CSV table of C-alpha atoms in Angstrom, one decimal:
chain,number,residue,atom,x,y,z
X,925,MET,CA,-8.1,43.6,-18.0
X,926,VAL,CA,-5.9,40.9,-19.8
X,927,SER,CA,-6.9,40.6,-22.9
X,928,GLY,CA,-7.6,36.8,-24.3
X,929,SER,CA,-4.5,37.2,-26.6
X,930,ALA,CA,-2.8,38.2,-24.0
X,931,LEU,CA,-3.8,34.9,-22.2
X,932,THR,CA,-3.3,32.8,-25.0
X,933,THR,CA,0.5,33.7,-25.6
X,934,ALA,CA,0.9,33.5,-21.7
X,935,ALA,CA,-0.4,30.0,-21.8
X,936,LYS,CA,2.1,29.2,-25.1
X,937,GLN,CA,5.2,30.3,-23.2
X,938,ALA,CA,3.9,28.0,-20.4
X,939,GLU,CA,3.4,25.0,-22.2
X,940,GLN,CA,7.1,25.8,-24.4
X,941,LEU,CA,8.8,26.4,-20.7
X,942,ARG,CA,7.2,22.7,-19.7
X,943,LYS,CA,8.8,21.2,-22.4
X,944,ASP,CA,11.9,23.0,-21.9
X,945,GLY,CA,11.4,21.4,-18.3
X,946,ASN,CA,11.0,18.1,-19.7
X,947,ILE,CA,13.9,18.5,-21.5
X,948,TYR,CA,16.1,19.0,-18.8
X,949,PHE,CA,14.4,16.7,-17.0
X,950,LYS,CA,15.8,13.8,-19.1
X,951,LYS,CA,19.3,15.2,-19.1
X,952,ASP,CA,18.9,14.8,-14.9
X,953,ARG,CA,19.9,18.9,-14.9
X,954,PHE,CA,16.9,18.7,-12.4
X,955,GLY,CA,17.4,22.5,-11.5
X,956,ALA,CA,16.8,24.2,-14.7
X,957,ALA,CA,14.0,21.9,-15.1
X,958,ILE,CA,12.7,23.6,-12.0
X,959,ASP,CA,13.4,26.9,-13.0
X,960,ALA,CA,11.6,26.3,-16.6
X,961,TYR,CA,8.5,24.6,-14.5
X,962,THR,CA,8.8,27.7,-12.1
X,963,GLU,CA,8.4,30.0,-15.1
X,964,ALA,CA,5.3,28.3,-16.3
X,965,ILE,CA,3.7,28.5,-13.0
X,966,THR,CA,4.3,32.1,-12.9
X,967,LEU,CA,2.7,32.5,-16.5
X,968,CYS,CA,-0.5,29.8,-15.7
X,969,PRO,CA,-0.3,28.6,-12.4
X,970,ASN,CA,-3.9,26.9,-12.6
X,971,VAL,CA,-2.2,24.1,-14.9
X,972,PRO,CA,-2.1,20.5,-12.5
X,973,VAL,CA,0.7,19.3,-14.5
X,974,TYR,CA,3.3,21.8,-14.3
X,975,TRP,CA,3.0,21.6,-10.4
X,976,THR,CA,3.3,18.0,-10.3
X,977,ASN,CA,6.3,18.3,-13.1
X,978,ARG,CA,8.0,20.6,-10.3
X,979,ALA,CA,7.4,18.1,-7.9
X,980,LEU,CA,9.0,15.2,-9.6
X,981,CYS,CA,12.3,17.4,-9.7
X,982,HIS,CA,12.3,18.0,-5.9
X,983,ARG,CA,11.2,14.3,-5.4
X,984,LYS,CA,14.6,13.6,-7.4
X,985,ARG,CA,16.7,15.5,-5.2
X,986,ASN,CA,14.8,14.3,-1.8
X,987,ASP,CA,13.0,17.6,-0.9
X,988,TRP,CA,10.4,15.9,0.1
X,989,LEU,CA,8.4,18.9,2.0
X,990,LYS,CA,8.8,20.9,-1.3
X,991,VAL,CA,7.2,17.8,-3.0
X,992,GLU,CA,4.1,18.2,-0.5
X,993,GLU,CA,3.7,21.8,-1.1
X,994,ASP,CA,3.2,21.4,-5.1
X,995,CYS,CA,1.0,18.2,-4.8
X,996,ARG,CA,-0.6,19.9,-2.7
X,997,ARG,CA,-1.5,22.7,-4.9
X,998,ALA,CA,-1.8,20.2,-8.1
X,999,ILE,CA,-4.9,18.7,-6.1
X,1000,GLN,CA,-6.6,21.9,-4.8
X,1001,LEU,CA,-6.7,22.3,-8.9
X,1002,ASP,CA,-7.7,18.8,-9.5
X,1003,TYR,CA,-8.5,16.3,-7.1
X,1004,THR,CA,-8.5,13.5,-9.4
X,1005,TYR,CA,-4.8,14.1,-10.3
X,1006,VAL,CA,-3.2,10.3,-9.8
X,1007,LYS,CA,0.1,11.7,-10.1
X,1008,ALA,CA,-0.4,14.2,-7.3
X,1009,HIS,CA,-2.0,11.9,-4.6
X,1010,TYR,CA,0.8,9.6,-5.6
X,1011,MET,CA,3.7,11.5,-4.6
X,1012,MET,CA,1.7,13.5,-1.9
X,1013,GLY,CA,1.4,10.1,-0.6
X,1014,LEU,CA,5.0,9.3,-1.1
X,1015,ALA,CA,6.2,12.5,0.5
X,1016,LEU,CA,4.3,11.7,3.8
X,1017,LEU,CA,5.5,8.5,4.5
X,1018,LYS,CA,8.9,10.1,4.1
X,1019,LYS,CA,7.4,12.4,7.3
X,1020,GLN,CA,6.7,8.9,8.8
X,1021,GLU,CA,3.1,10.1,8.7
X,1022,LEU,CA,2.1,6.6,7.5
X,1023,ASP,CA,-1.7,6.6,7.8
X,1024,GLU,CA,-1.9,9.9,5.9
X,1025,GLY,CA,0.5,8.2,3.4
X,1026,ILE,CA,-1.7,5.8,2.5
X,1027,LYS,CA,-4.8,7.4,2.7
X,1028,GLU,CA,-3.1,9.0,-0.3
X,1029,LEU,CA,-2.1,6.2,-2.1
X,1030,LYS,CA,-5.2,4.7,-1.6
X,1031,LYS,CA,-6.4,7.5,-3.0
X,1032,ALA,CA,-4.2,7.1,-6.2
X,1033,LEU,CA,-4.8,3.5,-6.4
X,1034,ASP,CA,-8.4,4.3,-6.7
X,1035,LEU,CA,-8.6,6.8,-9.0
X,1036,GLY,CA,-5.7,5.2,-11.6
X,1037,ARG,CA,-7.6,2.0,-12.0
X,1038,GLY,CA,-11.0,3.9,-12.4
X,1039,GLY,CA,-9.5,6.2,-14.9
X,1040,ASN,CA,-7.5,2.7,-16.8
X,1041,PRO,CA,-4.1,4.9,-16.9
X,1042,LYS,CA,-0.5,2.9,-17.8
X,1043,GLY,CA,-0.4,-0.4,-16.1
X,1044,TYR,CA,3.1,0.5,-15.0
X,1045,MET,CA,1.9,3.2,-13.0
X,1046,VAL,CA,-0.9,1.4,-11.1
X,1047,ASP,CA,1.4,-1.3,-10.3
X,1048,GLY,CA,4.0,1.2,-8.7
X,1049,ILE,CA,1.4,2.9,-6.6
X,1050,TRP,CA,0.3,-0.3,-5.5
X,1051,GLN,CA,4.2,-1.7,-4.5
X,1052,GLU,CA,4.6,1.7,-2.7
X,1053,LEU,CA,0.6,0.9,-0.6
X,1054,ALA,CA,2.0,-2.9,0.0
X,1055,LYS,CA,5.5,-1.3,1.4
X,1056,ALA,CA,3.6,1.4,3.5
X,1057,LYS,CA,0.7,-0.7,4.9
X,1058,TYR,CA,3.7,-3.6,5.5
X,1059,LEU,CA,5.7,-1.5,7.9
X,1060,LEU,CA,2.3,0.0,9.4
X,1061,TRP,CA,1.6,-3.6,10.2
X,1062,GLU,CA,4.8,-4.4,11.4
X,1063,HIS,CA,4.8,-1.7,14.0
X,1064,ALA,CA,1.3,-2.4,15.5
X,1065,SER,CA,2.5,-6.4,15.5
X,1066,SER,CA,5.4,-5.8,17.5
X,1067,LYS,CA,3.4,-3.5,19.8
X,1068,ARG,CA,0.8,-6.2,19.8
X,1069,SER,CA,3.4,-8.8,21.1
X,1070,TRP,CA,5.0,-6.8,23.3
X,1071,GLU,CA,1.5,-6.3,25.2
X,1072,LEU,CA,0.6,-10.1,24.7
X,1073,GLN,CA,4.2,-10.9,26.3
X,1074,ILE,CA,3.6,-8.1,29.3
X,1075,LEU,CA,0.3,-9.6,29.7
X,1076,LYS,CA,0.8,-13.3,29.3
X,1077,GLU,CA,3.8,-12.7,32.2
X,1078,ALA,CA,1.1,-11.0,34.8
X,1079,CYS,CA,-1.1,-13.7,34.2
X,1080,GLU,CA,1.7,-16.5,34.7
X,1081,THR,CA,3.0,-14.6,38.2
X,1082,ALA,CA,-0.8,-14.9,39.3
X,1083,LEU,CA,-1.0,-18.1,38.8
X,1084,ARG,CA,2.1,-18.6,40.8
X,1085,GLU,CA,1.0,-16.9,43.6
X,1086,LYS,CA,-1.9,-18.6,43.5
X,1087,HIS,CA,-0.2,-21.9,43.3
X,1088,PHE,CA,1.9,-20.8,45.9
X,1089,LEU,CA,-1.0,-20.0,48.8
X,1090,ASP,CA,-2.3,-23.5,47.8
X,1091,ASP,CA,0.6,-24.7,49.1
X,1092,SER,CA,-0.3,-24.4,52.7
X,1093,GLN,CA,-3.4,-26.9,52.1
X,1094,PRO,CA,-3.0,-30.8,53.2
X,1095,GLU,CA,-0.8,-32.8,51.5
X,1096,GLY,CA,-3.0,-34.6,49.5
X,1097,PHE,CA,-4.2,-31.6,48.2
X,1098,LEU,CA,-1.3,-30.6,46.6
X,1099,ASP,CA,-0.9,-33.2,44.1
X,1100,GLU,CA,-4.6,-32.2,42.7
X,1101,ALA,CA,-3.0,-28.5,43.0
X,1102,ASN,CA,0.0,-29.2,41.1
X,1103,ILE,CA,-1.7,-30.9,38.0
X,1104,SER,CA,-4.3,-27.9,38.3
X,1105,HIS,CA,-1.6,-25.5,38.1
X,1106,MET,CA,0.6,-27.3,35.3
X,1107,LYS,CA,-2.8,-27.4,33.2
X,1108,GLN,CA,-3.6,-23.7,33.6
X,1109,LEU,CA,0.0,-22.8,32.7
X,1110,GLU,CA,-0.9,-24.7,29.2
X,1111,ALA,CA,-3.9,-23.6,29.0
X,1112,LEU,CA,-2.7,-19.6,29.2
X,1113,THR,CA,0.6,-20.5,26.9
X,1114,GLN,CA,-2.2,-22.1,24.3
X,1115,VAL,CA,-4.5,-18.8,24.7
X,1116,PHE,CA,-1.5,-16.4,23.8
X,1117,ARG,CA,-0.7,-18.7,21.1
X,1118,LYS,CA,-3.8,-18.5,19.8
X,1119,ALA,CA,-4.3,-14.5,20.0
X,1120,GLY,CA,-0.8,-14.5,18.0
X,1121,GLU,CA,-1.6,-16.3,15.3
X,1122,ALA,CA,-2.6,-13.1,13.0
X,1123,ASP,CA,0.7,-12.3,13.0
X,1124,ILE,CA,2.3,-15.2,12.3
X,1125,PRO,CA,3.4,-15.2,8.5
X,1126,GLY,CA,2.1,-17.7,6.8
X,1127,GLU,CA,0.8,-18.9,2.9
X,1128,VAL,CA,-1.4,-17.0,1.6
X,1129,PRO,CA,-4.8,-19.1,0.1
X,1130,ASP,CA,-4.5,-20.5,-3.4
X,1131,TYR,CA,-8.0,-18.6,-4.1
X,1132,LEU,CA,-7.0,-15.1,-3.1
X,1133,CYS,CA,-3.8,-15.6,-5.8
X,1134,CYS,CA,-3.3,-15.0,-9.4
X,1135,LYS,CA,-2.8,-18.0,-11.4
X,1136,ILE,CA,-0.1,-16.8,-13.4
X,1137,THR,CA,2.2,-14.6,-10.9
X,1138,LEU,CA,1.1,-16.8,-7.9
X,1139,ASP,CA,1.0,-13.5,-5.4
X,1140,ILE,CA,-2.0,-12.6,-3.9
X,1141,PHE,CA,-4.8,-10.8,-6.4
X,1142,ARG,CA,-4.5,-6.6,-6.5
X,1143,ASP,CA,-7.2,-5.6,-8.7
X,1144,PRO,CA,-8.9,-9.0,-10.2
X,1145,VAL,CA,-10.5,-9.4,-13.2
X,1146,ILE,CA,-12.6,-12.7,-14.1
X,1147,THR,CA,-13.5,-13.8,-17.9
X,1148,PRO,CA,-16.1,-15.4,-19.1
X,1149,SER,CA,-15.0,-18.9,-18.5
X,1150,GLY,CA,-14.4,-18.0,-14.7
X,1151,ALA,CA,-11.0,-17.7,-14.0
X,1152,THR,CA,-9.8,-15.0,-12.4
X,1153,TYR,CA,-6.3,-12.9,-13.4
X,1154,GLU,CA,-4.6,-10.0,-12.0
X,1155,ARG,CA,-5.6,-7.2,-14.2
X,1156,THR,CA,-2.3,-5.9,-15.3
X,1157,VAL,CA,-1.1,-9.4,-16.0
X,1158,ILE,CA,-4.0,-11.0,-18.0
X,1159,LEU,CA,-4.3,-7.6,-20.0
X,1160,ASP,CA,-0.1,-7.9,-20.7
X,1161,HIS,CA,-0.6,-11.5,-22.1
X,1162,LEU,CA,-3.8,-10.2,-24.6
X,1163,GLN,CA,-1.5,-7.6,-25.9
X,1164,LYS,CA,2.0,-9.9,-25.7
X,1165,VAL,CA,0.7,-13.6,-26.2
X,1166,GLY,CA,-2.8,-13.7,-27.9
X,1167,LYS,CA,-6.2,-12.8,-27.6
X,1168,PHE,CA,-7.0,-16.3,-25.8
X,1169,ASP,CA,-7.3,-17.5,-22.0
X,1170,PRO,CA,-4.2,-18.8,-20.8
X,1171,ILE,CA,-6.1,-21.4,-19.1
X,1172,THR,CA,-8.9,-22.5,-21.0
X,1173,HIS,CA,-7.6,-21.6,-24.4
X,1174,GLU,CA,-10.8,-20.3,-25.0
X,1175,LEU,CA,-10.8,-16.7,-27.3
X,1176,LEU,CA,-10.7,-13.2,-25.1
X,1177,ASP,CA,-10.8,-9.5,-25.7
X,1178,GLN,CA,-10.0,-7.2,-23.1
X,1179,SER,CA,-13.8,-5.7,-23.3
X,1180,GLN,CA,-15.0,-9.1,-21.6
X,1181,LEU,CA,-12.9,-8.7,-18.5
X,1182,VAL,CA,-15.2,-8.1,-15.3
X,1183,PRO,CA,-13.7,-6.9,-12.0
X,1184,ASN,CA,-14.4,-9.6,-9.6
X,1185,LEU,CA,-15.6,-7.7,-6.6
X,1186,ALA,CA,-16.3,-10.8,-4.8
X,1187,ILE,CA,-12.5,-11.9,-4.8
X,1188,LYS,CA,-11.5,-8.5,-4.2
X,1189,GLU,CA,-13.5,-7.8,-0.9
X,1190,ALA,CA,-11.5,-11.4,0.4
X,1191,VAL,CA,-8.5,-10.3,-0.5
X,1192,GLN,CA,-9.2,-7.0,1.1
X,1193,ALA,CA,-10.4,-9.0,4.2
X,1194,TYR,CA,-7.4,-11.3,4.1
X,1195,LEU,CA,-5.0,-8.2,4.5
X,1196,ASP,CA,-6.9,-6.8,7.4
X,1197,LYS,CA,-5.9,-9.9,9.3
X,1198,HIS,CA,-2.8,-10.7,7.8
X,1199,GLY,CA,-0.9,-7.8,7.1
X,1200,TRP,CA,2.4,-10.0,6.4
X,1201,ALA,CA,0.7,-10.9,3.6
X,1202,TYR,CA,1.6,-7.1,2.1
X,1203,LYS,CA,5.3,-7.9,2.2
X,1204,MET,CA,6.6,-8.6,-1.5
X,1205,ASP,CA,9.0,-10.1,-2.5
């Protein structure tokens, strides 16, 4: 059996190695940092942060396979670890596993919002998620456009063949057949134009956008006055500008902000239908 004092000594050594690794990392000495974190892991393998710190070094080296391996281990140790899910999602996206990567980024975002971490991290997770969702939409949109075009051409061919057969009818009937044929082609064009409308980029409705950033909401919160803002933006305003509502100028405290679930659901429904809206400037 290992004594308690030995475990305490190992933990202290591991923590010092973590600090050493952090110093190396800040100096861009990623190899030395990896060695330090690896020694810390050897001493205390059940500490998630050692694994994610090493994963971050692998990320700097673009060694995404090792990023994935270390993050999987960190998640096994702590399923609520935001940073592990985040980097795991990035690693999966690099492997072109879009669905699984998006799943991990969503998990990181949900955990991050619930845990109230630093705003920059939640914002970074959202940006990576938005890029991945846009890429997924782009692939799906291209496929849908191609399939619609093939189907449209097949329908047009069928109409032309029908019109060719109608040419054998008496002369008076031909004029009516020509008019009918043109109307059918026009109706067909309108049907396929309508079918492709959801994939045509447009303007996001104002009520789904933050009044300050004018961007589509990510994490909307509502104030007592009824105004809705992006959470990180209004928090930044309260901290740097003053504790008041930027529109109504009424006194406002962070504790008074409430998630606007109705708008959040509306935004998600809109994004599900119009994936192009994930694209960020």
